[in-house]
Short mmCIF file of C-alpha atoms and ligand atoms in Angstrom, two decimals:
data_model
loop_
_atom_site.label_atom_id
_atom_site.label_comp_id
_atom_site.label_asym_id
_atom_site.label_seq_id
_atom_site.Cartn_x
_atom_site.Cartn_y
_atom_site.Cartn_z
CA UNK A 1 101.90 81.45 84.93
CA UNK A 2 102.38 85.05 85.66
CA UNK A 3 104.96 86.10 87.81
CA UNK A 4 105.61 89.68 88.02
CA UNK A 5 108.96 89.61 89.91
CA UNK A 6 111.45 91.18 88.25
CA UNK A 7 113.59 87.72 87.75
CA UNK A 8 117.02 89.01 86.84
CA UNK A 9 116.76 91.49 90.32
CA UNK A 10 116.85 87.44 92.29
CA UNK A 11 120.01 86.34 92.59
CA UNK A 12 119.55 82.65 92.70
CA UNK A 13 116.95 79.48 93.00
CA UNK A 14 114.47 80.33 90.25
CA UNK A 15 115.60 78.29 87.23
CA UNK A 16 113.30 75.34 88.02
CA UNK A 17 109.87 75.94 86.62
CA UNK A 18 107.42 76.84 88.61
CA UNK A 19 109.45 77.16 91.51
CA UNK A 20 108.17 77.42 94.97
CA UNK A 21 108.96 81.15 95.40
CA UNK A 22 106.86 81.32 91.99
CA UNK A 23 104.47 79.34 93.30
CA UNK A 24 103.92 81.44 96.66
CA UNK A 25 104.51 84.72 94.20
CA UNK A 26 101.43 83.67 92.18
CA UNK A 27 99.28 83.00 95.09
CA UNK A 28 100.71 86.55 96.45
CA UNK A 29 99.48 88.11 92.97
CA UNK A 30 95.99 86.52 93.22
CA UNK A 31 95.16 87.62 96.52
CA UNK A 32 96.28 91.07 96.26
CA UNK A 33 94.35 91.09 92.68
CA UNK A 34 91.28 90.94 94.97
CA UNK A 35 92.35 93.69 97.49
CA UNK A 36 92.46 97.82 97.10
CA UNK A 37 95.97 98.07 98.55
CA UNK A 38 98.42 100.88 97.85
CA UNK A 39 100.53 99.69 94.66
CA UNK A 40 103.77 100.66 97.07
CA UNK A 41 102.68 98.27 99.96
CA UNK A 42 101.67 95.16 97.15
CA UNK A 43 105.78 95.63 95.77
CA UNK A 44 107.53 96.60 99.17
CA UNK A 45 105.84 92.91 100.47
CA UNK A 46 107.00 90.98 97.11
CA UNK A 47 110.47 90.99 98.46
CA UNK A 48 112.09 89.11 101.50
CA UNK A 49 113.94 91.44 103.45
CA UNK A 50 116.93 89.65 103.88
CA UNK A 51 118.79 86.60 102.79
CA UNK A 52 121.76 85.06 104.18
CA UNK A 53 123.60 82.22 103.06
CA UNK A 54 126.33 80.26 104.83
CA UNK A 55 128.86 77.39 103.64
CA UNK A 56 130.27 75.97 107.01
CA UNK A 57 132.22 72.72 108.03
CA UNK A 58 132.01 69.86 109.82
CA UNK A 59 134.07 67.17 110.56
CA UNK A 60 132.62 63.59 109.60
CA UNK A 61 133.79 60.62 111.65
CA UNK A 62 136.71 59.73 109.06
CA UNK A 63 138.44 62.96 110.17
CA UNK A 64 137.39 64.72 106.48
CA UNK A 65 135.98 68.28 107.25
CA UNK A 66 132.63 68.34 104.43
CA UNK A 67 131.53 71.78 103.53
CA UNK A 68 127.37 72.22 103.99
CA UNK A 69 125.31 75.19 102.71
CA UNK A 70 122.52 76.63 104.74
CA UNK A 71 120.28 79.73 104.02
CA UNK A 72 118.08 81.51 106.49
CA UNK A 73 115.76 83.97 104.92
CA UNK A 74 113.78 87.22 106.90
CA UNK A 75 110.59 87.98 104.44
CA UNK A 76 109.61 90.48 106.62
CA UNK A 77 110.17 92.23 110.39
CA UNK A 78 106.77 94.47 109.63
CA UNK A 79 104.85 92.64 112.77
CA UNK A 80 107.29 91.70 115.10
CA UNK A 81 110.75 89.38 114.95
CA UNK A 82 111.36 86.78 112.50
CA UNK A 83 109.55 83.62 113.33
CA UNK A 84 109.75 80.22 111.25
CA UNK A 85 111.57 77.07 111.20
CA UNK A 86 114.78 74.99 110.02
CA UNK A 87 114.56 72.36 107.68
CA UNK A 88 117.48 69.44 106.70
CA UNK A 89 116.64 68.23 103.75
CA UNK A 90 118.45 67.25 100.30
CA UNK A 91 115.84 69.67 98.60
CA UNK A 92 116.57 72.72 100.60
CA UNK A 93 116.97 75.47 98.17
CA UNK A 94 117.32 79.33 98.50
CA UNK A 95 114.14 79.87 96.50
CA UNK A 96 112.08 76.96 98.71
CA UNK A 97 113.64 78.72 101.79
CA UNK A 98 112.44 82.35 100.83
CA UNK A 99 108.93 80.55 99.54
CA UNK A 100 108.46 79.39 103.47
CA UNK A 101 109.85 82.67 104.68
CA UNK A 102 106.87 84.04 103.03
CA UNK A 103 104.38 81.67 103.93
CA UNK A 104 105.34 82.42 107.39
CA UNK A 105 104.51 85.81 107.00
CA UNK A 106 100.98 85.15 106.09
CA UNK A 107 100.46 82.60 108.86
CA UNK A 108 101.45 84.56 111.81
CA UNK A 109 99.23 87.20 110.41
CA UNK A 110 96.45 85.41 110.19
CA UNK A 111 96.27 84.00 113.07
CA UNK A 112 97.29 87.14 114.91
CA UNK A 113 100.97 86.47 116.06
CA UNK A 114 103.38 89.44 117.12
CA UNK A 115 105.79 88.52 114.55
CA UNK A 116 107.25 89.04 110.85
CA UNK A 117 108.15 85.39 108.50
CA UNK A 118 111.45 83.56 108.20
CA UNK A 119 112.59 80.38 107.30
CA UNK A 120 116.07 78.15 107.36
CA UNK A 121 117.18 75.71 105.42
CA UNK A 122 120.89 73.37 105.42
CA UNK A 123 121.07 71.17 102.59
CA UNK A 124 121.92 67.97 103.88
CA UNK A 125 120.38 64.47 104.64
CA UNK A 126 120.32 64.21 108.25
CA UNK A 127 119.86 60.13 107.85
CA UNK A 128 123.42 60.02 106.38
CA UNK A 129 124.51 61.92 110.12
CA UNK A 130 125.69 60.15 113.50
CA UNK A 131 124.34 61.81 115.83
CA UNK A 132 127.30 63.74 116.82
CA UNK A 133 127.77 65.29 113.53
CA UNK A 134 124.30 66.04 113.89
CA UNK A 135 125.53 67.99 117.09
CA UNK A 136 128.52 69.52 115.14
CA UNK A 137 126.37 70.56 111.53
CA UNK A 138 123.94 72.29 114.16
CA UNK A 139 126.14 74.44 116.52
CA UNK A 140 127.94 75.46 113.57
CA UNK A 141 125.23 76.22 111.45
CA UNK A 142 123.84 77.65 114.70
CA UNK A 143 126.83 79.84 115.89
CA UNK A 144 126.87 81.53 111.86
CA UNK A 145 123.10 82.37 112.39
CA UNK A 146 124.38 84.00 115.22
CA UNK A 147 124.13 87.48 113.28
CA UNK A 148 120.28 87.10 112.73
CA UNK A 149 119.36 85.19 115.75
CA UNK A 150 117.85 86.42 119.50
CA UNK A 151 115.08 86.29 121.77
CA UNK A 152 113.47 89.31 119.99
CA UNK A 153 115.08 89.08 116.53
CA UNK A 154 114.44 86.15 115.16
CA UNK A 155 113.61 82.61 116.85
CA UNK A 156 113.94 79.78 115.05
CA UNK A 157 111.90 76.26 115.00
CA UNK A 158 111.80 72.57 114.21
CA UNK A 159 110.91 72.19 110.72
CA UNK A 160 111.06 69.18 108.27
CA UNK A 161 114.16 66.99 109.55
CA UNK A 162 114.52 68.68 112.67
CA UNK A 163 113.46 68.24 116.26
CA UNK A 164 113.50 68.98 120.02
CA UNK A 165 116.92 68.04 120.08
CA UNK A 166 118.51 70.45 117.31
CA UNK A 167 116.82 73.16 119.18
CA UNK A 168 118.50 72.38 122.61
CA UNK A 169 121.60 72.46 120.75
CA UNK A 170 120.68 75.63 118.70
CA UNK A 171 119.78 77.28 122.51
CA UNK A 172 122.63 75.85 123.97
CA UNK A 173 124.76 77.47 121.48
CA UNK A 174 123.17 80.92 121.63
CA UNK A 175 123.50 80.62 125.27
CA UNK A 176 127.21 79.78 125.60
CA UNK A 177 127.87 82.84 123.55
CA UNK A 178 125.80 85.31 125.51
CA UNK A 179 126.83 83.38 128.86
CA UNK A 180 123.21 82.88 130.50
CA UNK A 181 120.44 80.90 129.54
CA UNK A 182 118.56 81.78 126.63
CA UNK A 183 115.04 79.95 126.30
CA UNK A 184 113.23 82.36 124.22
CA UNK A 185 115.76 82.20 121.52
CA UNK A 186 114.22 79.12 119.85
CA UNK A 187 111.21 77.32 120.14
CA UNK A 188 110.05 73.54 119.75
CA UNK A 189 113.11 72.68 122.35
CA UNK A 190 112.53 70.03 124.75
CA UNK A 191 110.25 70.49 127.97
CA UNK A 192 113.01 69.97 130.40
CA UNK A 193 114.45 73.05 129.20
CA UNK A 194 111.55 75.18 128.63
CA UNK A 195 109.97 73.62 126.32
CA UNK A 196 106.15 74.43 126.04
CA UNK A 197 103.82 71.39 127.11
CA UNK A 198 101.94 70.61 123.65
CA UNK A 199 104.30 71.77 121.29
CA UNK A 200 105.54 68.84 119.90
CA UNK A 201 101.38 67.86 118.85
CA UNK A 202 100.74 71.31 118.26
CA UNK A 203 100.64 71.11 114.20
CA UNK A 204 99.26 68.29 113.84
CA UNK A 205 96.45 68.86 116.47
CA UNK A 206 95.81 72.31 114.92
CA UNK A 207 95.66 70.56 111.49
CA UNK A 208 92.57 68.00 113.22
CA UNK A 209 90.86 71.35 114.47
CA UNK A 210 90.48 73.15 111.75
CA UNK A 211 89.76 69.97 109.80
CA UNK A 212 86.38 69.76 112.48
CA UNK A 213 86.05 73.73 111.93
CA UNK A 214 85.93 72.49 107.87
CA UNK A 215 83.57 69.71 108.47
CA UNK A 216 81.15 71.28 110.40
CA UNK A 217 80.48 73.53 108.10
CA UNK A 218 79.55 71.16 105.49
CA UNK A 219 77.31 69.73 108.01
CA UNK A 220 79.56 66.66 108.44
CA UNK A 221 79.63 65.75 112.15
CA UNK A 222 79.05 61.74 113.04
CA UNK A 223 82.78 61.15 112.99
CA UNK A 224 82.72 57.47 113.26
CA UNK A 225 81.19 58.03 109.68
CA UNK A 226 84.20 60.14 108.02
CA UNK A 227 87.00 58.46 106.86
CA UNK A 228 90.53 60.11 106.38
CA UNK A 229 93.53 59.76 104.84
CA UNK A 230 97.18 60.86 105.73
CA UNK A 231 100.08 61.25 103.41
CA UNK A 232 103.88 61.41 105.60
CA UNK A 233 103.83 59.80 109.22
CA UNK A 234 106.64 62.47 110.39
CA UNK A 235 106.08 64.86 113.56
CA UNK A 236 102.74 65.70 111.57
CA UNK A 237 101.08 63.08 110.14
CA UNK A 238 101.62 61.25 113.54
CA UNK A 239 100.01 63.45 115.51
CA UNK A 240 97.09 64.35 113.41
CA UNK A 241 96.33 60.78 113.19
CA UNK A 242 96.57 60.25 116.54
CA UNK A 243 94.15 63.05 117.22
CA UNK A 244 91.85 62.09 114.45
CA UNK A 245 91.90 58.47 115.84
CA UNK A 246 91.40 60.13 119.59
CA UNK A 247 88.20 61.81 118.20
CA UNK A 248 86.64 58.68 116.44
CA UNK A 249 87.42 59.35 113.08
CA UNK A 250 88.31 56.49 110.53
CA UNK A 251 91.89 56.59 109.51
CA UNK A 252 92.32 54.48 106.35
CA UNK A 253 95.19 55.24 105.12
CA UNK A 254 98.73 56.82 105.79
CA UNK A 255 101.58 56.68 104.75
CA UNK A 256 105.70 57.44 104.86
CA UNK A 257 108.42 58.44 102.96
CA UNK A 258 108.62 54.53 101.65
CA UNK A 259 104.58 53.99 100.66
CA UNK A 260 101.09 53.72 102.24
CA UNK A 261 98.91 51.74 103.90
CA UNK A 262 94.75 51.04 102.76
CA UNK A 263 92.25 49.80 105.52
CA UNK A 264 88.64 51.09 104.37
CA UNK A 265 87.67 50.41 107.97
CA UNK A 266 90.20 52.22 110.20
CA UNK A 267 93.60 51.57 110.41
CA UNK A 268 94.91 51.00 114.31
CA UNK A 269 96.58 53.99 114.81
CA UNK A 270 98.39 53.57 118.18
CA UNK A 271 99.38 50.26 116.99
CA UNK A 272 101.05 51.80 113.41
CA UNK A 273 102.26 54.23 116.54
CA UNK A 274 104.30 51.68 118.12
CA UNK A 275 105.21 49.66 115.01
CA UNK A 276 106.51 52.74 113.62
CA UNK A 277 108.94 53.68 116.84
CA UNK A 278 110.10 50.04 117.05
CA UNK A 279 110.85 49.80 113.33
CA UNK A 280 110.84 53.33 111.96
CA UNK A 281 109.06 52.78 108.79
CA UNK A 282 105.53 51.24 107.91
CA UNK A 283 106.83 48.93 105.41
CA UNK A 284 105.63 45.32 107.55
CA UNK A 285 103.02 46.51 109.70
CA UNK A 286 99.83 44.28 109.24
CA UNK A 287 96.74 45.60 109.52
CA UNK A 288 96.27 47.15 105.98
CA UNK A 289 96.90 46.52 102.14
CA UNK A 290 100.50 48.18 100.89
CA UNK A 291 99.66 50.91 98.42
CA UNK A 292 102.30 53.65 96.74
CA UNK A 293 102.04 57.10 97.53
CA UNK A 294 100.69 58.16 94.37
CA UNK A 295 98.11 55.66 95.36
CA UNK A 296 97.28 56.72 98.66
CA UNK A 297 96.52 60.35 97.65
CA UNK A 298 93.54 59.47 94.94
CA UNK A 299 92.00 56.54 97.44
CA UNK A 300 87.99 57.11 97.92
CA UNK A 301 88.06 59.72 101.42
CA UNK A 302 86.39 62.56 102.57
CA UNK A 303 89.18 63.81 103.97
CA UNK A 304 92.69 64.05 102.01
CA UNK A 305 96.03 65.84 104.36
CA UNK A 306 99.12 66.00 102.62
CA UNK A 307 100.96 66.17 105.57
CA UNK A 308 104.70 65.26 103.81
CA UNK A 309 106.05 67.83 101.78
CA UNK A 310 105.48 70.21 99.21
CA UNK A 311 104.26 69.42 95.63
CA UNK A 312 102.63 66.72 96.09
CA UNK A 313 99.15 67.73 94.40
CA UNK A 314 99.94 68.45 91.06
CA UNK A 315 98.08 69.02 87.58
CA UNK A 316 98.48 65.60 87.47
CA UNK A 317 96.46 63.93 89.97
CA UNK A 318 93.90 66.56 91.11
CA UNK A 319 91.53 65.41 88.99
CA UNK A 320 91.98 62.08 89.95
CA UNK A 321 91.40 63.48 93.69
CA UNK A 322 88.53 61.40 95.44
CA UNK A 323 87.96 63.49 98.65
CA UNK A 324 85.37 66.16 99.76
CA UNK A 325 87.68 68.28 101.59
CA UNK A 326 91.48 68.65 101.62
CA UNK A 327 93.37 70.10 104.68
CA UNK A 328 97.19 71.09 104.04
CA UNK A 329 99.42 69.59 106.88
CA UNK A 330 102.05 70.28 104.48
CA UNK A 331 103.67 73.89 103.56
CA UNK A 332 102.89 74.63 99.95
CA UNK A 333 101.67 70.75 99.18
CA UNK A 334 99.24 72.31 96.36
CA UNK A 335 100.41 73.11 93.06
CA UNK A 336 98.47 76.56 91.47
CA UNK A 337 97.87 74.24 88.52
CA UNK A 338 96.07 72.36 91.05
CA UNK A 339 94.54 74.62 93.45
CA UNK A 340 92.38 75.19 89.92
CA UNK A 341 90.95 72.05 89.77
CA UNK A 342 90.18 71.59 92.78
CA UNK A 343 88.27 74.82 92.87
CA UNK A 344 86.80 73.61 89.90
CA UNK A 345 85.63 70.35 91.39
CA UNK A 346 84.65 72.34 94.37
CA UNK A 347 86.66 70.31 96.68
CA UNK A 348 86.99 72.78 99.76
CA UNK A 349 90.65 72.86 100.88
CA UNK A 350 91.82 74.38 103.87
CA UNK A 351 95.26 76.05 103.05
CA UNK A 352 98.29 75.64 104.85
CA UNK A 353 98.90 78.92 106.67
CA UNK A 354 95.74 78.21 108.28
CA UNK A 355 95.79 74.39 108.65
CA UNK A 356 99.15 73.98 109.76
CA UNK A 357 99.33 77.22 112.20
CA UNK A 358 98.89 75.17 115.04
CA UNK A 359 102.61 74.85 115.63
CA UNK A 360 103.42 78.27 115.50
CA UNK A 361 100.83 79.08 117.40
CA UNK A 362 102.02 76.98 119.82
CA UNK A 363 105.77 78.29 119.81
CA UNK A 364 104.10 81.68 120.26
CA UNK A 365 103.05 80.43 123.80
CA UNK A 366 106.46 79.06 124.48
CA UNK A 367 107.98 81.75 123.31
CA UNK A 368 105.67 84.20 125.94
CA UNK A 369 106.31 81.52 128.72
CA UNK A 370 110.05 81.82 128.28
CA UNK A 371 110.09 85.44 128.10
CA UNK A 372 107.99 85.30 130.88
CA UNK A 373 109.47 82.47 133.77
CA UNK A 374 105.91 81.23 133.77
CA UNK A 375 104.53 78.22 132.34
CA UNK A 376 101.58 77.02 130.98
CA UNK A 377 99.77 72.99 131.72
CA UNK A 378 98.54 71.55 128.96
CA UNK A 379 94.82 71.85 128.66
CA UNK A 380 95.69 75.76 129.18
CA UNK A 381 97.73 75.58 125.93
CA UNK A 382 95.06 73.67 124.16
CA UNK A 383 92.60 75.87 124.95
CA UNK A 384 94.33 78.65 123.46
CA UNK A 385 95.45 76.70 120.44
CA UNK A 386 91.68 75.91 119.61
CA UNK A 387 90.65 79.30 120.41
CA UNK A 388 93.23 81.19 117.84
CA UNK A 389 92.41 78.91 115.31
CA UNK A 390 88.78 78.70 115.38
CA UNK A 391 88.77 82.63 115.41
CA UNK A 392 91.44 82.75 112.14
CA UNK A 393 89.16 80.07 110.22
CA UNK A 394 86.34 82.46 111.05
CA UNK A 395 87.82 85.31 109.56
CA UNK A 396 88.96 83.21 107.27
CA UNK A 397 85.69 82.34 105.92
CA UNK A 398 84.56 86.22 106.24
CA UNK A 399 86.36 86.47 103.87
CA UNK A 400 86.22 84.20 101.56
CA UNK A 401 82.09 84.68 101.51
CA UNK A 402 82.79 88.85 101.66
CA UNK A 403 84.99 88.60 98.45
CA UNK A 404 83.89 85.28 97.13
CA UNK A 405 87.65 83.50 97.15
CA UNK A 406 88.42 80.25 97.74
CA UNK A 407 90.01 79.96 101.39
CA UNK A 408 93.23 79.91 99.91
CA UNK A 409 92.90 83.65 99.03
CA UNK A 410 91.03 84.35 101.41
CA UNK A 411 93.78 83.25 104.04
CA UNK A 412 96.26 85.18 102.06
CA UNK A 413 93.82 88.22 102.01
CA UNK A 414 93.32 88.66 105.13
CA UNK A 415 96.77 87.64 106.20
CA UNK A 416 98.09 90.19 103.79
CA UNK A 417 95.44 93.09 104.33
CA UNK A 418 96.71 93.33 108.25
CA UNK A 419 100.71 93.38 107.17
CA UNK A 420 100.00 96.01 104.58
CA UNK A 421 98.21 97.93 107.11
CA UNK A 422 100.96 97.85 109.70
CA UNK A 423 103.25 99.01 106.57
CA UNK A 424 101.09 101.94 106.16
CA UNK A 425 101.27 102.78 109.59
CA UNK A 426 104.50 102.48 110.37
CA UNK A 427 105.72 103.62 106.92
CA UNK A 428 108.92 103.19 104.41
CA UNK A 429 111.73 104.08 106.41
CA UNK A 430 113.51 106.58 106.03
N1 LIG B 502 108.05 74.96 110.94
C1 LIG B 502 106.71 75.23 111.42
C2 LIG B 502 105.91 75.93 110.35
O1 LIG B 502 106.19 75.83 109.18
C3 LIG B 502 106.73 75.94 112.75
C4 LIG B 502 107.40 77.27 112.77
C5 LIG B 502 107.54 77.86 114.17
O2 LIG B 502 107.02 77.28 115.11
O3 LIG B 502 108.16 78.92 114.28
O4 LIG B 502 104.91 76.55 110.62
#
């Protein structure tokens, strides 16, 4: 793998080979490989702009204060303020949460959104939390991002492990501090405090569209006919079932963090809906035969979404892949070993700063409503939703025919081409 960052310049998070900075690095390198920008605009966009990490306590219910590490990362304020997400997860590394910084970067780009990448990251398991520590590990972690965070800085997100509710206490913090009421400061919060209607589907309804925008194209359009699979049943995988069941597609098979679940006709998705808020996990639900997770990503489809986590389609089991078209719920599920063979197979995959947008796109529109007092209904956001993403696939695919890329690069192309631009224009300061 070549990775031309100067490795002993990076402080920490890039011992583990390849890495997921490395990972989003290489895909950086390929796309610009392709493009005729100026060699100072391909380095200046290498580096995230800032990093900031933060060991904080909280007090767990025996009374012992436990120290917690978290990391927020700014790739780059070029287009507008930071925008991206916090995850709470065991993996949560500085180099995975400068790899999503970037990512986010590209995605607002591409689809056209007024702002620059970040991403957050505490290391914890938020299963092993009661709820109030929850409460505490967020306000904290909240009140040290204070430094970074604001309305028109940066505005954080739900991400893996996170919800509605950490972002009511992430705006309630914020608020407190500046003594009004903040609701542009985050989005993904809950409706009742200016929330955007359709956020909380947004991703995974996004990740359904441009699935359709993929089909199509292929000529693929009796939907009864096309049978999909789902790996990770979180905010993500829910919904895009859901939608994919809503539209007459064949679900057969999804799965969670504990295995899968086979039906070759259609699984019942609002029933694996309810069984899954009654019981939180799949493991029981009839209506399907039990497979692994390994299992569930080589079963017969023509449609395969990782829609768990990253790394998930490796050198290992691409070729083993049995699917016509892939569409990446995930962020970063692909491996570059892997993103060969599928290319080489000529499976078509839809990359994730296109697939997944849908969720920023919709905190964009919550983020304008809160600015603004005014708020949207629901079809109005949907509209728009389907609108910005059927317009970035179709650059998307300019692309990728103009150049003749796979729609990974081309994403990044494109993405990258209209932040190296701005650069340009606005120039290296001083
Ligand atoms: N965490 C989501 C992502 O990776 C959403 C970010 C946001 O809405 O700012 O795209």
């Amino acid at each position: 793998m070549v990775v031309s960052l100067n490795h002993s310049q990076m402080q920490h998070g890039l011992e583990m080979a390849p890495s997921a900075y490395e990972n989003a690095l290489t895909q950086y390198d390929r796309a610009v490989n392709k493009m005729n920008l100026d060699e100072n605009v391909v380095e200046f966009m290498r580096w995230p702009q800032r990093e900031f990490t933060v060991n904080f306590p909280v007090r767990r219910e025996n009374g012992k204060i436990e120290m917690f590490t978290g990391y927020r990362v700014h790739h780059s304020t070029v287009m507008g303020p930071c925008k991206g997400g916090i995850r709470y997860s065991t993996n949560v590394t500085l180099d995975e949460v400068r790899a999503l910084a970037m990512l986010m970067t590209w995605k607002c780009s591409l689809v056209g959104l007024p702002y620059g990448g970040a991403k957050g990251g505490v290391l914890v398991d938020p299963k092993a939390l009661t709820l109030r520590e929850r409460e505490s590990l967020t306000r904290r972690y909240a009140s040290e991002l204070l430094p970074l965070i604001s309305p028109h800085s940066d505005i954080p997100a739900p991400d893996m492990g996170t919800g509605p509710q950490e972002m009511a206490w992430i705006m309630d913090t914020y608020s407190m501090t500046v003594g009004y009421a903040a609701r542009a400061v985050v989005t993904g919060k809950p409706i009742n405090i200016g929330g955007s209607q359709g956020r909380n589907e947004a991703t995974g309804r996004g990740v359904i569209i441009t699935m359709g925008e993929a089909l199509n194209r292929i000529g693929m359009t009796n939907n009864s006919n096309i049978s999909v699979v789902i790996q990770g049943f979180g905010n993500v995988g829910s919904h895009a079932a859901s939608h994919a069941h809503e539209l007459g597609f064949k679900v057969v098979g999804v799965s969670d963090i504990d295995g899968g679940l086979h039906n070759e006709n259609g699984l019942d998705i609002p029933a694996i809906r309810q069984w899954m808020d009654e019981h939180n996990t799949l493991a029981g639900f009839k209506g399907g035969d039990t497979v692994t997770n390994s299992e569930l990503l080589t079963l017969p489809c023509d449609v395969l979404i990782p829609a768990a986590m990253e790394g998930q389609i490796t050198e290992h089991n691409a070729s083993h892949l049995r699917t016509k078209l892939i569409i990446e719920a995930a962020n970063g599920p692909t491996t570059i070993e892997a993103d060969d063979i599928i290319n080489d197979r000529g499976i078509t995959l839809v990359p994730d700063i296109l697939a997944n947008a849908g969720g920023v796109i919709v905190s964009y529109f919550e983020w304008v409503q809160g600015l603004q007092e005014f708020f949207w209904d629901k079809e109005e956001v949907f509209r728009q939703l389907e609108r910005i993403l059927v317009r970035s696939y179709d650059a998307t695919v300019a692309t990728a025919e103009k150049h003749n890329v796979d729609l990974r690069t081309a994403a990044q192309m494109t993405a990258i081409q209209r932040v190296g631009d701005a650069l340009l224009t606005r120039g290296f300061y001083p």
